[in-house]
Short mmCIF file of C-alpha atoms in Angstrom, two decimals:
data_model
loop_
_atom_site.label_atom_id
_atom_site.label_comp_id
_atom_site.label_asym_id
_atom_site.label_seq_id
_atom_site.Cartn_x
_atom_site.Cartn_y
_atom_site.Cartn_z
CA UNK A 7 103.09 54.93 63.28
CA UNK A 8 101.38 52.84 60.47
CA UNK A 9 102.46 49.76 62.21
CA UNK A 10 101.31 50.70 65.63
CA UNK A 11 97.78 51.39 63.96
CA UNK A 12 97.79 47.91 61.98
CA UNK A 13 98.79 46.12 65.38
CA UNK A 14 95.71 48.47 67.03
CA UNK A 15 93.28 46.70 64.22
CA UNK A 16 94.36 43.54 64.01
CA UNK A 17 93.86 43.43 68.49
CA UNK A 18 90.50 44.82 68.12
CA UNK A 19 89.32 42.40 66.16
CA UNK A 20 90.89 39.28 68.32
CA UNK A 21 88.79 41.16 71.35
CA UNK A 22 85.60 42.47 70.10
CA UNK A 23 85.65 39.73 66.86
CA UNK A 24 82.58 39.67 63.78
CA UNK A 25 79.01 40.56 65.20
CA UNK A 26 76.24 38.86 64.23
CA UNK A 27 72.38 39.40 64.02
CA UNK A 28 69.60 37.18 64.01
CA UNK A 29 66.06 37.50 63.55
CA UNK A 30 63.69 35.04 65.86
CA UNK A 31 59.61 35.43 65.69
CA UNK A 32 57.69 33.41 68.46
CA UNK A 33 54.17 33.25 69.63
CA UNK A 34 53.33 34.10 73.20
CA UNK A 35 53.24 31.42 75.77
CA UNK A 36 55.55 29.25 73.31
CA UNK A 37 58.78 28.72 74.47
CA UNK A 38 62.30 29.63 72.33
CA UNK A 39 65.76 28.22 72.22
CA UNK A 40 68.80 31.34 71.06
CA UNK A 41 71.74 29.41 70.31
CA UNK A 42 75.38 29.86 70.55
CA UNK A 43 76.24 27.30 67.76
CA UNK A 44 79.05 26.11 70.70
CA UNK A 45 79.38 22.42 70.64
CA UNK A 46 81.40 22.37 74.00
CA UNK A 47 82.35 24.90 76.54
CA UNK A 48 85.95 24.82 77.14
CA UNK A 49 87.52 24.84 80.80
CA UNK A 50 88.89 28.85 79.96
CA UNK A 51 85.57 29.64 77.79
CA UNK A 52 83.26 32.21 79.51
CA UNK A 53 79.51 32.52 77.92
CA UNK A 54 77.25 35.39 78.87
CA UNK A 55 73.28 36.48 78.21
CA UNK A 56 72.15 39.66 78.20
CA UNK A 57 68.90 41.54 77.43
CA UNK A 58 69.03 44.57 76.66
CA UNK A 59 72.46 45.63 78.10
CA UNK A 60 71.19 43.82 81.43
CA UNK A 61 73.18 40.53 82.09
CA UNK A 62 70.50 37.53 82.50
CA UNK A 63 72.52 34.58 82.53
CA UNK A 64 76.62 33.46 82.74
CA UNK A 65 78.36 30.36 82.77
CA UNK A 66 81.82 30.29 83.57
CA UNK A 67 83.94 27.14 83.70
CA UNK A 68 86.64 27.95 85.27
CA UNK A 69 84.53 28.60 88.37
CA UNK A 70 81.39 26.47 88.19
CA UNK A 71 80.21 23.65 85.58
CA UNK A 72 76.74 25.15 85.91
CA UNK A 73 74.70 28.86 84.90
CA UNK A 74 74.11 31.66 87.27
CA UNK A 75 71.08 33.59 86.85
CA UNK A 76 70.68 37.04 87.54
CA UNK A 77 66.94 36.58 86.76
CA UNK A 78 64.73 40.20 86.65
CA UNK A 79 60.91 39.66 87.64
CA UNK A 80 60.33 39.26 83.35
CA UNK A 81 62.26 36.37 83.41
CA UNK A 82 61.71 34.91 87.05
CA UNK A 83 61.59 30.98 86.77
CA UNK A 84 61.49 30.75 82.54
CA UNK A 85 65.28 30.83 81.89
CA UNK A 86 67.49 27.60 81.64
CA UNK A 87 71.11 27.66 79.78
CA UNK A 88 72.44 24.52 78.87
CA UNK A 89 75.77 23.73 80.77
CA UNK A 90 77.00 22.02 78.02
CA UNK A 91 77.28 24.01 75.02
CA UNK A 92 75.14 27.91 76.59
CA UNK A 93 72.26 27.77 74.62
CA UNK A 94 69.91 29.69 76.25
CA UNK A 95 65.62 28.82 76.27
CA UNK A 96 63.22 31.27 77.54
CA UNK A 97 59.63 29.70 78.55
CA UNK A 98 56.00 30.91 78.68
CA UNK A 99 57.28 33.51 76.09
CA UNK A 100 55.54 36.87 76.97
CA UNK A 101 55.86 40.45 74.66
CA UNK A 102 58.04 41.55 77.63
CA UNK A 103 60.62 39.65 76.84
CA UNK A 104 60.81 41.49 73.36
CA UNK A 105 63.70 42.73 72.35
CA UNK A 106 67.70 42.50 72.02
CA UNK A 107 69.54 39.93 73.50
CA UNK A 108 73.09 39.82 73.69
CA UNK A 109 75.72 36.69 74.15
CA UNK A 110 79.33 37.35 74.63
CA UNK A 111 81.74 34.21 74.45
CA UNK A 112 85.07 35.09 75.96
CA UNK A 113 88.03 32.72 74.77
CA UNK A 114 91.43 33.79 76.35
CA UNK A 115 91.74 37.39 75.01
CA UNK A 116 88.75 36.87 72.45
CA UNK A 117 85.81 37.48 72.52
CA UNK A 118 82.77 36.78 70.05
CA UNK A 119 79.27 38.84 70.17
CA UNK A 120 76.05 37.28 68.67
CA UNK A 121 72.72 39.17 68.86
CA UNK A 122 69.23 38.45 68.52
CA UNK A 123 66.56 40.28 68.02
CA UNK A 124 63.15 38.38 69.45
CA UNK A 125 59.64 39.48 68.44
CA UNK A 126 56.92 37.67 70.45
CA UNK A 127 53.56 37.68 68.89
CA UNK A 128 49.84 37.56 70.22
CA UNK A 129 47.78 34.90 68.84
CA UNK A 130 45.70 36.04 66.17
CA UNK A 131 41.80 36.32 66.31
CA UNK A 132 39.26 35.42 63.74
CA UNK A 133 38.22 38.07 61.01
CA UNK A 134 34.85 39.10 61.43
CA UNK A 135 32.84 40.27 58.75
CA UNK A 136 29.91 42.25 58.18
CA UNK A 137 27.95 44.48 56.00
CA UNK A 138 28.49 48.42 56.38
CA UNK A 139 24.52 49.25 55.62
CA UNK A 140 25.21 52.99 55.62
CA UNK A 141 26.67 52.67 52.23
CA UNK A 142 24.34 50.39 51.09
CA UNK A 143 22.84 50.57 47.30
CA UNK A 144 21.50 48.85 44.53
CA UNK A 145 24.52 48.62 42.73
CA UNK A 146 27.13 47.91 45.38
CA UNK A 147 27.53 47.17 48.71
CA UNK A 148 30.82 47.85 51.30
CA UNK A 149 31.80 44.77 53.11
CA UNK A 150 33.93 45.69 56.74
CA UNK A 151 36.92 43.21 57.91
CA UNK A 152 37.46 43.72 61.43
CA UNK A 153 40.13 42.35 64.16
CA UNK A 154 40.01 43.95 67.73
CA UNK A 155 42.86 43.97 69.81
CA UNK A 156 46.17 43.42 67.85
CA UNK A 157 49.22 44.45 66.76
CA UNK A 158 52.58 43.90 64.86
CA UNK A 159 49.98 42.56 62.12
CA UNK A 160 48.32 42.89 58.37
CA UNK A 161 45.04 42.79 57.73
CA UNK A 162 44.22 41.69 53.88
CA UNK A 163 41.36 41.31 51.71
CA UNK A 164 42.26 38.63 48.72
CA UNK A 165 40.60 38.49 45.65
CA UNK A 166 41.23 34.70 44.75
CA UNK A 167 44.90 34.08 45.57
CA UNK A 168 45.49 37.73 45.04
CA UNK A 169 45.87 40.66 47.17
CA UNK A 170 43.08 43.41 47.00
CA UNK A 171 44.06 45.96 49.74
CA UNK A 172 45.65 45.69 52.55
CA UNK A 173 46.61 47.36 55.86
CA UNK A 174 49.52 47.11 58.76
CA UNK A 175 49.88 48.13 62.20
CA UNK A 176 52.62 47.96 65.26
CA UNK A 177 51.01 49.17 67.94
CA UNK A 178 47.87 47.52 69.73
CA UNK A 179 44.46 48.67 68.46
CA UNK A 180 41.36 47.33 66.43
CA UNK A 181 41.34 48.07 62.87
CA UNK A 182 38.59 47.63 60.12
CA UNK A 183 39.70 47.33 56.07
CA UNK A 184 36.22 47.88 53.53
CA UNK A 185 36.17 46.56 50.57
CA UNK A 186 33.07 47.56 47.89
CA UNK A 187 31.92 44.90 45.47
CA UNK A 188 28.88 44.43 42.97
CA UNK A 189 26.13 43.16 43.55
CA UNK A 190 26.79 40.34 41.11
CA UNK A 191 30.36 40.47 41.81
CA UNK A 192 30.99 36.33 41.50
CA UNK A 193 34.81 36.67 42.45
CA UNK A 194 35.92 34.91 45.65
CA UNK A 195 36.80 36.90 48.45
CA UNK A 196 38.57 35.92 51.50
CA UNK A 197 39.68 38.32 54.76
CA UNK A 198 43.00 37.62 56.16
CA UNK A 199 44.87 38.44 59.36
CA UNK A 200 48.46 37.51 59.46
CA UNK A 201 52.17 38.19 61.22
CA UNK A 202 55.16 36.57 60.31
CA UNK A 203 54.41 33.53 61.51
CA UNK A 204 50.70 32.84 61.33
CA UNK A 205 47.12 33.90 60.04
CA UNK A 206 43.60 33.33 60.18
CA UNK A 207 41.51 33.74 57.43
CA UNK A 208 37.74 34.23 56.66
CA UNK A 209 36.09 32.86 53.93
CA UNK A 210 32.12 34.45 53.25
CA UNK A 211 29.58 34.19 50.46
CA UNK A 212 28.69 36.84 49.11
CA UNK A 213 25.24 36.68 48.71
CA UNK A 214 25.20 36.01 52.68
CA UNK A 215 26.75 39.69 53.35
CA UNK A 216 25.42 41.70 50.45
CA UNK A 217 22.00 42.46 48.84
CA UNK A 218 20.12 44.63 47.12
CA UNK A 219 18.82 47.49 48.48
CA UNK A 220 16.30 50.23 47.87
CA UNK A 221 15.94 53.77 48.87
CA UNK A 222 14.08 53.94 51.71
CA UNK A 223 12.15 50.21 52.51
CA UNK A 224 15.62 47.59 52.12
CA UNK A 225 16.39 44.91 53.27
CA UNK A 226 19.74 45.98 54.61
CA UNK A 227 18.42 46.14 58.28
CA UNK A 228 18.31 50.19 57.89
CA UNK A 229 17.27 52.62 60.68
CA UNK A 230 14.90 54.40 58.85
CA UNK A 231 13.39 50.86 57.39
CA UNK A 232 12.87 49.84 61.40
CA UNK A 233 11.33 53.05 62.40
CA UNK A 234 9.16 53.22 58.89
CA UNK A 235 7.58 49.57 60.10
CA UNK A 236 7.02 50.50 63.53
CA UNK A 237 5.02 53.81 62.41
CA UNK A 238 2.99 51.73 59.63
CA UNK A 239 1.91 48.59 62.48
CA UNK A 240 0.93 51.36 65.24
CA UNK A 241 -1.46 53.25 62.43
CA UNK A 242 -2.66 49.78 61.47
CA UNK A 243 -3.23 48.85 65.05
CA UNK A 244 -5.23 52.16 66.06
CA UNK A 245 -7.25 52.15 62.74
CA UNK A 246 -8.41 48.23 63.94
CA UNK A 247 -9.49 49.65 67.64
CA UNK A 248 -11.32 52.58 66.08
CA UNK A 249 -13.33 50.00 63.82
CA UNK A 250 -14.05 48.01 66.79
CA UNK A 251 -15.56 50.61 68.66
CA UNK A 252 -17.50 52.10 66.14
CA UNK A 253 -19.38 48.24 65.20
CA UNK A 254 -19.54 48.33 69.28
CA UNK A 255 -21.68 51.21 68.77
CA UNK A 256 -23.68 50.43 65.85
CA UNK A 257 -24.82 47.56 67.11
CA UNK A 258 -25.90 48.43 70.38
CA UNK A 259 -28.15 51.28 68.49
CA UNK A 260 -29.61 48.85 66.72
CA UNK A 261 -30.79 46.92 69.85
CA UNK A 262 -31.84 50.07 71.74
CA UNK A 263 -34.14 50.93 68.65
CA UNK A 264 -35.41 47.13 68.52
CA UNK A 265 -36.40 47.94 71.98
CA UNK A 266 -37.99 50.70 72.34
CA UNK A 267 -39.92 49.39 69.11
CA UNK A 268 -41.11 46.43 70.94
CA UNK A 269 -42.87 48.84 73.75
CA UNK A 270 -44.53 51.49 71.82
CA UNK A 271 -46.53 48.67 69.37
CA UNK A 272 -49.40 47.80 71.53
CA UNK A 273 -50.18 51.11 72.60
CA UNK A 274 -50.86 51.63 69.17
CA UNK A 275 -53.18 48.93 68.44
CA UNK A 276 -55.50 49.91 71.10
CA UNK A 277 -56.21 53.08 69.94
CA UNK A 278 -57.21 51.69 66.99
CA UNK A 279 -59.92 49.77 67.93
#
């Protein structure tokens, strides 16, 4: 009985053999190579592709020198295996074709799995960076880093060469990290967005982003400031008119006494003499 089990092992292992994993990050619309780490397909070897549990691509020599496809619409026109050793390169990389891919090599009554696990990434955008003037003060100020549209990414502030806070997400959305300094604060901050294989990063100055501000009339571009300005120019501007009208008036008094001066003088003198 023990020997029927060790003979049981010892076949499962010539069949199924060692499975390995591999890690591959790629940017969209690059293009990516898995590899078999075959140097040459023999006449009896038999190399398959799969993607998740869904055959792609097969070469068997025994049959044909060159791949079959069994392309879904993901892959339609982007998949070439090399003849000569199986390696297998996807083109025009999309997220869709994230995932786990499979290759079987079949030797005789072996058989060796390899599996890869492919993570396509979006390009990143620019940081942008801008002054949250609702918590605005005359001590501090909050600064907002903001990326729209990502995912599978961290978004960092840096103090220097060191990280100040930081946040992650998977799935796709826009995200926004503060960060509250001093007005005098003369550190050097930087805002960075980054995956595995990339980043972009904002540099600022800080006197560009953050001033002082008071409690009601700031310079922070406040609500209440704009309103506040508008109220003060239309007072100014009615106050002007009403001046206007009222010299208007004052001087054409003056003219229609001048006037009626002018006619009742000789009348005067007459009775006089």
């Amino acid at each position: 009985m023990i020997h029927a089990l060790i003979l049981m092992c010892f076949c499962l292992l010539g069949v199924f053999g060692d499975k390995e994993e591999v890690k591959i990050s790629v940017m969209e619309g690059h293009s990516v190579t898995l590899h078999t780490d075959v140097t040459h397909i023999q006449r009896d070897d038999e190399i398959e592709w799969r993607f998740n549990n869904i055959r792609i691509a097969r070469i068997k020599r025994s049959v044909d020198i060159n791949p079959s496809y069994d392309e879904t619409d993901i892959f339609r026109d982007r998949l070439k295996m090399n003849n000569q050793t199986g390696d297998l390169n996807i083109t025009d990389v999309s997220s869709q074709h994230s995932g786990l891919y499979h290759l079987n090599i079949f030797t005789g009554n072996k058989q060796k799995v390899k599996a890869f696990s492919l993570t396509a990434y979006a390009p990143l955008p620019t940081p942008v960076i801008a002054s949250d003037v609702s918590h605005c003060s005359s001590l501090t100020c909050v600064l907002l880093c903001s990326v729209m549209n990502v995912r599978h990414v961290t978004l960092s502030w840096y103090n220097g060469s060191h990280t100040h806070s930081s946040i992650s997400v998977s799935e796709q959305k826009s995200i926004s990290l503060p960060l509250e300094v001093e007005h005098q604060d003369t550190n050097t901050y930087s805002c960075v967005v980054h995956n595995p294989i990339r980043n972009q990063t904002k540099h600022f100055c800080l006197a560009d982003h953050c001033r002082p501000c008071s409690d009601v009339v700031n310079g922070c571009g406040t609500v209440e400031f704009v309103v506040l300005r508008l109220v003060v120019t239309a007072v100014i501007g009615v106050a002007a008119v009403a001046a206007v009208i009222v010299l208007s008036y004052d001087i054409r008094s003056r003219r229609d006494e001048e006037k009626r001066k002018s006619h009742t003088s000789p009348t005067t003198a007459s009775s006089d003499e």
